[in-house]
PDB file of C-alpha atoms in Angstrom:
ATOM      1  CA  MET A   1     -48.769   7.063  32.641  1.00 46.00           C
ATOM      2  CA  THR A   2     -50.119   7.356  29.130  1.00 41.00           C
ATOM      3  CA  ALA A   3     -48.515   6.841  25.749  1.00 42.00           C
ATOM      4  CA  SER A   4     -46.685   9.989  24.677  1.00 43.00           C
ATOM      5  CA  THR A   5     -45.878   9.149  21.058  1.00 43.00           C
ATOM      6  CA  SER A   6     -48.161   7.496  18.565  1.00 44.00           C
ATOM      7  CA  ALA A   7     -45.862   5.909  15.968  1.00 49.00           C
ATOM      8  CA  VAL A   8     -45.080   2.651  17.748  1.00 53.00           C
ATOM      9  CA  GLU A   9     -47.732   1.825  20.342  1.00 54.00           C
ATOM     10  CA  VAL A  10     -48.526  -1.827  20.013  1.00 67.00           C
ATOM     11  CA  LEU A  11     -48.243  -2.989  23.629  1.00 87.00           C
ATOM     12  CA  ASN A  12     -51.708  -3.191  25.163  1.00 90.00           C
ATOM     13  CA  THR A  13     -51.320  -2.198  28.800  1.00 90.00           C
ATOM     14  CA  SER A  14     -55.002  -1.637  29.523  1.00 89.00           C
ATOM     15  CA  ARG A  15     -55.187  -4.720  31.750  1.00 92.00           C
ATOM     16  CA  PHE A  16     -51.928  -4.117  33.590  1.00 96.00           C
ATOM     17  CA  THR A  17     -52.410  -3.640  37.318  1.00 96.00           C
ATOM     18  CA  THR A  18     -48.822  -3.844  38.647  1.00 97.00           C
ATOM     19  CA  LEU A  19     -47.097  -1.649  36.063  1.00 97.00           C
ATOM     20  CA  LYS A  20     -47.570   1.818  34.625  1.00 97.00           C
ATOM     21  CA  VAL A  21     -46.192   2.151  31.108  1.00 97.00           C
ATOM     22  CA  ASP A  22     -45.262   5.200  29.056  1.00 96.00           C
ATOM     23  CA  GLN A  23     -44.612   4.263  25.409  1.00 95.00           C
ATOM     24  CA  ARG A  24     -42.532   6.303  22.991  1.00 94.00           C
ATOM     25  CA  ASP A  25     -41.082   5.614  19.574  1.00 94.00           C
ATOM     26  CA  ASP A  26     -37.655   4.695  20.941  1.00 97.00           C
ATOM     27  CA  ARG A  27     -38.293   3.656  24.563  1.00 98.00           C
ATOM     28  CA  LEU A  28     -40.699   2.246  27.116  1.00 98.00           C
ATOM     29  CA  HIS A  29     -40.759   3.643  30.623  1.00 98.00           C
ATOM     30  CA  VAL A  30     -42.117   0.977  32.951  1.00 98.00           C
ATOM     31  CA  CYS A  31     -42.930   1.994  36.510  1.00 98.00           C
ATOM     32  CA  LEU A  32     -43.405  -0.783  39.057  1.00 98.00           C
ATOM     33  CA  HIS A  33     -46.684   0.025  40.761  1.00 96.00           C
ATOM     34  CA  ARG A  34     -47.678  -1.954  43.848  1.00 94.00           C
ATOM     35  CA  PRO A  35     -47.057   0.835  46.370  1.00 92.00           C
ATOM     36  CA  ASP A  36     -49.264  -0.724  49.060  1.00 91.00           C
ATOM     37  CA  VAL A  37     -46.787  -3.627  49.350  1.00 92.00           C
ATOM     38  CA  ARG A  38     -43.642  -1.626  48.556  1.00 93.00           C
ATOM     39  CA  ASN A  39     -43.633  -2.860  44.942  1.00 96.00           C
ATOM     40  CA  ALA A  40     -43.066  -6.461  45.969  1.00 94.00           C
ATOM     41  CA  ILE A  41     -42.570  -8.580  42.865  1.00 94.00           C
ATOM     42  CA  ASP A  42     -45.448 -11.042  42.698  1.00 92.00           C
ATOM     43  CA  ALA A  43     -46.548 -13.541  40.045  1.00 91.00           C
ATOM     44  CA  LEU A  44     -48.736 -10.997  38.261  1.00 96.00           C
ATOM     45  CA  MET A  45     -45.914  -8.445  38.031  1.00 96.00           C
ATOM     46  CA  VAL A  46     -43.667 -11.174  36.613  1.00 96.00           C
ATOM     47  CA  GLU A  47     -46.346 -11.992  34.022  1.00 97.00           C
ATOM     48  CA  GLU A  48     -46.757  -8.343  33.031  1.00 97.00           C
ATOM     49  CA  LEU A  49     -42.988  -7.815  32.787  1.00 98.00           C
ATOM     50  CA  HIS A  50     -42.800 -10.847  30.494  1.00 98.00           C
ATOM     51  CA  ALA A  51     -45.399  -9.136  28.290  1.00 97.00           C
ATOM     52  CA  VAL A  52     -43.180  -6.042  28.194  1.00 98.00           C
ATOM     53  CA  CYS A  53     -40.198  -8.206  27.214  1.00 98.00           C
ATOM     54  CA  ALA A  54     -42.162  -9.896  24.432  1.00 97.00           C
ATOM     55  CA  GLU A  55     -42.997  -6.474  22.996  1.00 97.00           C
ATOM     56  CA  LEU A  56     -39.400  -5.239  23.197  1.00 98.00           C
ATOM     57  CA  GLU A  57     -38.055  -8.420  21.634  1.00 97.00           C
ATOM     58  CA  SER A  58     -40.357  -8.083  18.625  1.00 96.00           C
ATOM     59  CA  ASN A  59     -40.147  -4.287  18.437  1.00 96.00           C
ATOM     60  CA  PRO A  60     -36.745  -3.322  19.929  1.00 97.00           C
ATOM     61  CA  ARG A  61     -36.741  -0.156  22.002  1.00 98.00           C
ATOM     62  CA  MET A  62     -34.936   0.970  25.121  1.00 98.00           C
ATOM     63  CA  LEU A  63     -36.452   0.149  28.506  1.00 98.00           C
ATOM     64  CA  ILE A  64     -36.434   2.452  31.533  1.00 98.00           C
ATOM     65  CA  LEU A  65     -37.422   0.751  34.786  1.00 98.00           C
ATOM     66  CA  SER A  66     -38.415   2.777  37.827  1.00 98.00           C
ATOM     67  CA  GLY A  67     -40.404   2.446  41.012  1.00 98.00           C
ATOM     68  CA  THR A  68     -42.864   4.596  42.906  1.00 95.00           C
ATOM     69  CA  ALA A  69     -41.761   8.166  43.540  1.00 93.00           C
ATOM     70  CA  ALA A  70     -42.026   9.768  46.963  1.00 90.00           C
ATOM     71  CA  ASP A  71     -45.150  11.769  47.722  1.00 86.00           C
ATOM     72  CA  PRO A  72     -44.358  14.487  50.292  1.00 84.00           C
ATOM     73  CA  SER A  73     -48.039  15.401  50.639  1.00 81.00           C
ATOM     74  CA  SER A  74     -48.911  11.943  51.954  1.00 80.00           C
ATOM     75  CA  GLY A  75     -45.562  11.117  53.483  1.00 79.00           C
ATOM     76  CA  THR A  76     -45.108   8.150  51.147  1.00 84.00           C
ATOM     77  CA  LYS A  77     -41.450   7.272  50.640  1.00 91.00           C
ATOM     78  CA  ALA A  78     -39.910   6.330  47.314  1.00 96.00           C
ATOM     79  CA  ILE A  79     -39.531   2.623  46.584  1.00 97.00           C
ATOM     80  CA  PHE A  80     -38.080   0.722  43.632  1.00 98.00           C
ATOM     81  CA  ALA A  81     -38.893  -2.818  44.753  1.00 97.00           C
ATOM     82  CA  SER A  82     -38.652  -4.362  48.193  1.00 92.00           C
ATOM     83  CA  GLY A  83     -38.059  -7.832  46.745  1.00 84.00           C
ATOM     84  CA  ALA A  84     -40.214 -10.810  45.980  1.00 74.00           C
ATOM     85  CA  ASP A  85     -43.658 -11.017  47.545  1.00 74.00           C
ATOM     86  CA  ILE A  86     -42.822 -12.809  50.826  1.00 75.00           C
ATOM     87  CA  ALA A  87     -46.313 -14.250  51.228  1.00 76.00           C
ATOM     88  CA  GLN A  88     -46.020 -15.942  47.837  1.00 78.00           C
ATOM     89  CA  LEU A  89     -42.355 -16.792  48.395  1.00 77.00           C
ATOM     90  CA  ARG A  90     -43.041 -18.574  51.689  1.00 80.00           C
ATOM     91  CA  ALA A  91     -45.560 -20.839  49.980  1.00 81.00           C
ATOM     92  CA  ARG A  92     -43.195 -21.861  47.191  1.00 82.00           C
ATOM     93  CA  ARG A  93     -41.523 -25.263  47.283  1.00 84.00           C
ATOM     94  CA  ARG A  94     -38.685 -27.049  45.502  1.00 86.00           C
ATOM     95  CA  ASP A  95     -40.417 -27.285  42.124  1.00 85.00           C
ATOM     96  CA  ASP A  96     -41.157 -23.560  42.198  1.00 81.00           C
ATOM     97  CA  ALA A  97     -37.498 -22.819  42.856  1.00 83.00           C
ATOM     98  CA  LEU A  98     -36.429 -25.123  40.035  1.00 84.00           C
ATOM     99  CA  ALA A  99     -38.757 -23.241  37.679  1.00 83.00           C
ATOM    100  CA  GLY A 100     -36.575 -20.133  38.110  1.00 86.00           C
ATOM    101  CA  ILE A 101     -39.548 -17.765  38.145  1.00 89.00           C
ATOM    102  CA  ASN A 102     -37.598 -14.557  38.767  1.00 93.00           C
ATOM    103  CA  SER A 103     -34.268 -15.615  37.277  1.00 95.00           C
ATOM    104  CA  SER A 104     -35.808 -16.441  33.905  1.00 96.00           C
ATOM    105  CA  LEU A 105     -37.519 -13.045  33.825  1.00 97.00           C
ATOM    106  CA  PHE A 106     -34.389 -11.124  34.819  1.00 98.00           C
ATOM    107  CA  ASN A 107     -32.315 -13.026  32.242  1.00 97.00           C
ATOM    108  CA  ARG A 108     -34.887 -12.068  29.636  1.00 98.00           C
ATOM    109  CA  ILE A 109     -34.655  -8.408  30.662  1.00 98.00           C
ATOM    110  CA  ALA A 110     -30.853  -8.512  30.580  1.00 98.00           C
ATOM    111  CA  GLY A 111     -30.988 -10.044  27.107  1.00 98.00           C
ATOM    112  CA  LEU A 112     -33.315  -7.448  25.551  1.00 98.00           C
ATOM    113  CA  PRO A 113     -31.984  -6.159  22.215  1.00 98.00           C
ATOM    114  CA  MET A 114     -31.712  -2.512  23.270  1.00 98.00           C
ATOM    115  CA  PRO A 115     -30.274  -1.088  26.511  1.00 98.00           C
ATOM    116  CA  VAL A 116     -32.134  -1.229  29.822  1.00 98.00           C
ATOM    117  CA  ILE A 117     -31.854   1.659  32.302  1.00 98.00           C
ATOM    118  CA  ALA A 118     -32.866   1.268  35.957  1.00 98.00           C
ATOM    119  CA  ALA A 119     -33.807   4.498  37.758  1.00 98.00           C
ATOM    120  CA  LEU A 120     -33.497   3.714  41.460  1.00 98.00           C
ATOM    121  CA  ASP A 121     -34.790   5.502  44.550  1.00 98.00           C
ATOM    122  CA  GLY A 122     -35.650   4.082  47.958  1.00 97.00           C
ATOM    123  CA  PHE A 123     -35.366   0.373  48.657  1.00 97.00           C
ATOM    124  CA  ALA A 124     -34.092  -1.965  45.934  1.00 98.00           C
ATOM    125  CA  LEU A 125     -33.756  -5.159  47.941  1.00 97.00           C
ATOM    126  CA  GLY A 126     -33.673  -8.875  47.217  1.00 96.00           C
ATOM    127  CA  GLY A 127     -35.428  -9.519  43.925  1.00 95.00           C
ATOM    128  CA  GLY A 128     -35.701  -5.762  43.430  1.00 97.00           C
ATOM    129  CA  ALA A 129     -31.922  -5.476  43.558  1.00 98.00           C
ATOM    130  CA  GLU A 130     -31.542  -8.446  41.221  1.00 98.00           C
ATOM    131  CA  LEU A 131     -33.905  -6.802  38.760  1.00 98.00           C
ATOM    132  CA  ALA A 132     -31.693  -3.693  38.869  1.00 98.00           C
ATOM    133  CA  TYR A 133     -28.530  -5.782  38.425  1.00 98.00           C
ATOM    134  CA  ALA A 134     -30.003  -7.111  35.159  1.00 98.00           C
ATOM    135  CA  ALA A 135     -30.128  -3.593  33.678  1.00 98.00           C
ATOM    136  CA  ASP A 136     -27.342  -2.212  31.492  1.00 98.00           C
ATOM    137  CA  PHE A 137     -27.297   1.089  33.386  1.00 98.00           C
ATOM    138  CA  ARG A 138     -28.302   2.059  36.913  1.00 98.00           C
ATOM    139  CA  ILE A 139     -28.903   5.626  38.065  1.00 98.00           C
ATOM    140  CA  GLY A 140     -29.708   6.287  41.709  1.00 98.00           C
ATOM    141  CA  THR A 141     -30.383   8.803  44.452  1.00 98.00           C
ATOM    142  CA  ALA A 142     -28.850   9.383  47.864  1.00 98.00           C
ATOM    143  CA  GLY A 143     -31.943   7.703  49.306  1.00 97.00           C
ATOM    144  CA  LEU A 144     -31.273   4.455  47.461  1.00 98.00           C
ATOM    145  CA  ARG A 145     -30.780   1.393  49.664  1.00 98.00           C
ATOM    146  CA  MET A 146     -29.658  -1.664  47.723  1.00 98.00           C
ATOM    147  CA  GLY A 147     -28.743  -5.142  48.856  1.00 98.00           C
ATOM    148  CA  ASN A 148     -29.666  -8.796  49.205  1.00 97.00           C
ATOM    149  CA  PRO A 149     -30.959  -9.842  52.638  1.00 95.00           C
ATOM    150  CA  GLU A 150     -32.081 -13.293  51.433  1.00 95.00           C
ATOM    151  CA  THR A 151     -29.852 -15.323  53.780  1.00 95.00           C
ATOM    152  CA  GLY A 152     -31.666 -13.667  56.695  1.00 94.00           C
ATOM    153  CA  LEU A 153     -34.847 -15.279  55.351  1.00 91.00           C
ATOM    154  CA  GLY A 154     -33.328 -18.735  55.024  1.00 93.00           C
ATOM    155  CA  ILE A 155     -32.831 -18.618  51.254  1.00 93.00           C
ATOM    156  CA  LEU A 156     -30.228 -17.350  48.801  1.00 95.00           C
ATOM    157  CA  ALA A 157     -30.323 -14.644  46.151  1.00 96.00           C
ATOM    158  CA  ALA A 158     -30.958 -17.050  43.278  1.00 94.00           C
ATOM    159  CA  ALA A 159     -32.123 -14.670  40.543  1.00 95.00           C
ATOM    160  CA  GLY A 160     -28.728 -13.437  39.404  1.00 95.00           C
ATOM    161  CA  ALA A 161     -27.076 -11.752  42.386  1.00 97.00           C
ATOM    162  CA  THR A 162     -24.574 -14.545  43.083  1.00 97.00           C
ATOM    163  CA  TRP A 163     -22.890 -13.957  39.734  1.00 96.00           C
ATOM    164  CA  ARG A 164     -24.044 -10.569  38.409  1.00 97.00           C
ATOM    165  CA  LEU A 165     -23.142  -8.767  41.624  1.00 97.00           C
ATOM    166  CA  ARG A 166     -19.617 -10.201  41.635  1.00 96.00           C
ATOM    167  CA  GLU A 167     -19.152  -8.997  38.056  1.00 96.00           C
ATOM    168  CA  LEU A 168     -20.453  -5.550  38.971  1.00 97.00           C
ATOM    169  CA  VAL A 169     -18.661  -4.793  42.257  1.00 98.00           C
ATOM    170  CA  GLY A 170     -16.038  -7.512  42.734  1.00 97.00           C
ATOM    171  CA  GLU A 171     -15.913 -10.541  44.995  1.00 97.00           C
ATOM    172  CA  PRO A 172     -15.164  -8.995  48.431  1.00 98.00           C
ATOM    173  CA  LEU A 173     -18.042  -6.515  48.420  1.00 98.00           C
ATOM    174  CA  ALA A 174     -20.390  -8.988  46.734  1.00 98.00           C
ATOM    175  CA  LYS A 175     -19.740 -11.500  49.525  1.00 98.00           C
ATOM    176  CA  GLU A 176     -20.382  -8.873  52.196  1.00 98.00           C
ATOM    177  CA  ILE A 177     -23.727  -8.064  50.579  1.00 98.00           C
ATOM    178  CA  LEU A 178     -24.735 -11.686  49.954  1.00 98.00           C
ATOM    179  CA  LEU A 179     -23.352 -13.390  53.056  1.00 98.00           C
ATOM    180  CA  ALA A 180     -23.499 -10.648  55.688  1.00 97.00           C
ATOM    181  CA  GLY A 181     -26.601  -8.804  54.504  1.00 96.00           C
ATOM    182  CA  ARG A 182     -24.920  -5.454  53.956  1.00 98.00           C
ATOM    183  CA  ILE A 183     -27.239  -2.817  52.495  1.00 98.00           C
ATOM    184  CA  LEU A 184     -25.542  -0.113  50.428  1.00 98.00           C
ATOM    185  CA  THR A 185     -26.540   3.555  50.459  1.00 98.00           C
ATOM    186  CA  GLY A 186     -26.759   5.528  47.233  1.00 98.00           C
ATOM    187  CA  GLU A 187     -23.309   7.018  47.859  1.00 98.00           C
ATOM    188  CA  GLU A 188     -21.858   3.570  48.500  1.00 98.00           C
ATOM    189  CA  CYS A 189     -23.468   2.248  45.326  1.00 98.00           C
ATOM    190  CA  LEU A 190     -21.805   5.069  43.381  1.00 98.00           C
ATOM    191  CA  ASP A 191     -18.418   4.441  44.999  1.00 98.00           C
ATOM    192  CA  ALA A 192     -18.700   0.726  44.185  1.00 98.00           C
ATOM    193  CA  GLY A 193     -19.663   1.372  40.567  1.00 97.00           C
ATOM    194  CA  LEU A 194     -23.041  -0.271  41.096  1.00 98.00           C
ATOM    195  CA  ILE A 195     -24.675   2.911  39.838  1.00 98.00           C
ATOM    196  CA  THR A 196     -23.067   5.338  37.404  1.00 97.00           C
ATOM    197  CA  GLN A 197     -24.798   8.536  38.456  1.00 97.00           C
ATOM    198  CA  LEU A 198     -26.224   9.995  41.664  1.00 98.00           C
ATOM    199  CA  VAL A 199     -29.011  12.547  41.186  1.00 98.00           C
ATOM    200  CA  GLU A 200     -31.678  14.296  43.212  1.00 97.00           C
ATOM    201  CA  PRO A 201     -34.956  12.337  43.384  1.00 97.00           C
ATOM    202  CA  GLU A 202     -36.876  14.970  41.443  1.00 96.00           C
ATOM    203  CA  HIS A 203     -34.387  14.640  38.567  1.00 98.00           C
ATOM    204  CA  LEU A 204     -34.181  10.840  38.506  1.00 98.00           C
ATOM    205  CA  ILE A 205     -36.487  10.130  35.550  1.00 98.00           C
ATOM    206  CA  GLU A 206     -35.117  13.177  33.743  1.00 98.00           C
ATOM    207  CA  ALA A 207     -31.597  11.740  34.108  1.00 98.00           C
ATOM    208  CA  ALA A 208     -32.728   8.338  32.862  1.00 98.00           C
ATOM    209  CA  ASN A 209     -34.346   9.926  29.818  1.00 98.00           C
ATOM    210  CA  ALA A 210     -31.247  12.052  29.201  1.00 98.00           C
ATOM    211  CA  LEU A 211     -29.166   8.873  29.085  1.00 98.00           C
ATOM    212  CA  ALA A 212     -31.740   7.283  26.771  1.00 98.00           C
ATOM    213  CA  ASP A 213     -31.547  10.385  24.567  1.00 98.00           C
ATOM    214  CA  ARG A 214     -27.770   9.970  24.247  1.00 98.00           C
ATOM    215  CA  ILE A 215     -28.206   6.321  23.294  1.00 98.00           C
ATOM    216  CA  ALA A 216     -30.929   7.275  20.805  1.00 98.00           C
ATOM    217  CA  ARG A 217     -28.474   9.557  19.016  1.00 97.00           C
ATOM    218  CA  GLN A 218     -26.343   6.514  18.163  1.00 97.00           C
ATOM    219  CA  ASP A 219     -27.143   4.138  15.312  1.00 98.00           C
ATOM    220  CA  ALA A 220     -29.718   1.671  16.651  1.00 97.00           C
ATOM    221  CA  LEU A 221     -28.276  -1.372  14.867  1.00 97.00           C
ATOM    222  CA  ALA A 222     -24.768  -0.537  16.066  1.00 98.00           C
ATOM    223  CA  VAL A 223     -26.072  -0.232  19.639  1.00 98.00           C
ATOM    224  CA  ARG A 224     -27.906  -3.574  19.400  1.00 97.00           C
ATOM    225  CA  LEU A 225     -24.901  -5.431  18.026  1.00 98.00           C
ATOM    226  CA  THR A 226     -22.495  -3.790  20.477  1.00 98.00           C
ATOM    227  CA  LYS A 227     -24.683  -4.907  23.395  1.00 98.00           C
ATOM    228  CA  SER A 228     -24.842  -8.462  22.029  1.00 97.00           C
ATOM    229  CA  VAL A 229     -21.089  -8.631  21.443  1.00 98.00           C
ATOM    230  CA  PHE A 230     -20.350  -7.107  24.865  1.00 97.00           C
ATOM    231  CA  HIS A 231     -22.305  -9.850  26.642  1.00 95.00           C
ATOM    232  CA  ALA A 232     -20.956 -12.710  24.540  1.00 96.00           C
ATOM    233  CA  PRO A 233     -18.769 -15.251  26.394  1.00 95.00           C
ATOM    234  CA  ARG A 234     -15.002 -14.733  26.215  1.00 96.00           C
ATOM    235  CA  GLU A 235     -14.501 -17.735  23.956  1.00 98.00           C
ATOM    236  CA  ALA A 236     -16.748 -16.148  21.302  1.00 97.00           C
ATOM    237  CA  HIS A 237     -14.266 -13.283  20.829  1.00 98.00           C
ATOM    238  CA  PRO A 238     -12.800 -12.078  18.509  1.00 97.00           C
ATOM    239  CA  LEU A 239     -14.883 -13.982  15.976  1.00 98.00           C
ATOM    240  CA  ILE A 240     -18.184 -12.483  17.105  1.00 98.00           C
ATOM    241  CA  ASP A 241     -16.697  -8.964  16.949  1.00 98.00           C
ATOM    242  CA  THR A 242     -15.543  -9.563  13.375  1.00 98.00           C
ATOM    243  CA  LEU A 243     -18.885 -10.986  12.254  1.00 98.00           C
ATOM    244  CA  ALA A 244     -20.849  -8.151  13.848  1.00 98.00           C
ATOM    245  CA  GLN A 245     -18.558  -5.577  12.271  1.00 98.00           C
ATOM    246  CA  GLY A 246     -19.056  -7.280   8.927  1.00 97.00           C
ATOM    247  CA  MET A 247     -22.806  -6.799   9.274  1.00 97.00           C
ATOM    248  CA  LEU A 248     -22.390  -3.144  10.178  1.00 97.00           C
ATOM    249  CA  PHE A 249     -19.994  -2.514   7.295  1.00 97.00           C
ATOM    250  CA  GLU A 250     -22.894  -3.365   4.959  1.00 97.00           C
ATOM    251  CA  SER A 251     -25.397  -1.183   6.821  1.00 96.00           C
ATOM    252  CA  PRO A 252     -26.703   1.863   4.921  1.00 96.00           C
ATOM    253  CA  ALA A 253     -26.473   3.861   8.143  1.00 96.00           C
ATOM    254  CA  LYS A 254     -22.717   3.286   8.262  1.00 96.00           C
ATOM    255  CA  PHE A 255     -22.240   4.928   4.856  1.00 96.00           C
ATOM    256  CA  ASP A 256     -24.625   7.780   5.632  1.00 96.00           C
ATOM    257  CA  LEU A 257     -23.163   8.565   9.048  1.00 96.00           C
ATOM    258  CA  MET A 258     -19.560   8.399   7.874  1.00 95.00           C
ATOM    259  CA  GLN A 259     -20.364  10.607   4.886  1.00 95.00           C
ATOM    260  CA  GLN A 260     -22.007  13.113   7.205  1.00 95.00           C
ATOM    261  CA  PHE A 261     -18.853  13.068   9.356  1.00 94.00           C
ATOM    262  CA  LEU A 262     -16.650  13.703   6.301  1.00 95.00           C
ATOM    263  CA  ASP A 263     -18.927  16.488   5.089  1.00 94.00           C
ATOM    264  CA  ARG A 264     -18.783  18.200   8.481  1.00 93.00           C
ATOM    265  CA  LYS A 265     -15.006  17.878   8.490  1.00 90.00           C
ATOM    266  CA  LYS A 266     -14.784  19.548   5.082  1.00 89.00           C
ATOM    267  CA  SER A 267     -17.010  22.426   6.139  1.00 82.00           C
TER     268      SER A 267
END
């Protein structure tokens, strides 16, 4: 992918080898790109995703995450991410686990100032699923297969699934996925609320951009503060709501947008 808009293009992706990045004024579309190993998340991909996060923290924009699309001409199937790179994972020891390599990255993605949209097709397993759980929105296809088979490999899903998944789908289903290795289809993900929309594969990125377009029509500061307040711990409410609203009440956009609303009402 190449940059499609020139106003805000400060992320240098020329040395990226595991990601393809499309930069626009209001969003980054990051495509995981290690198709030969089913987009397994290795140390280099983690490093490059951290670089993406650093850019979006300093220059807030929306993030769309996707995987490799299917290629009917070659018979290649779609894949979001098959999980962590097993060859690297097998070599890791206690100190590597304590470093929280994937969990720290996924927390950083979840905490980005603007919304994150995951566009999911094919396998989203293990660390790939946990990456998707960290997004604010998930859109999928009927071919999506999502779950956490870590216990079958002698480990646990330690990069967010044990708590994010319970919040997303509830305890009974989360336990079936985490303890019994259940893999959900796209339809099952939709029924469980794990994704919010089911689309045809050829319309997946279009649907993700359509959602980003709707978000872009909102006031950016209001979106940022709403996301921050939404994810604040329960004990921070209602004080954090009041403080955030106080900031927005002084925002020039608030006066402009409300005046536009009143003018439309008059006309």
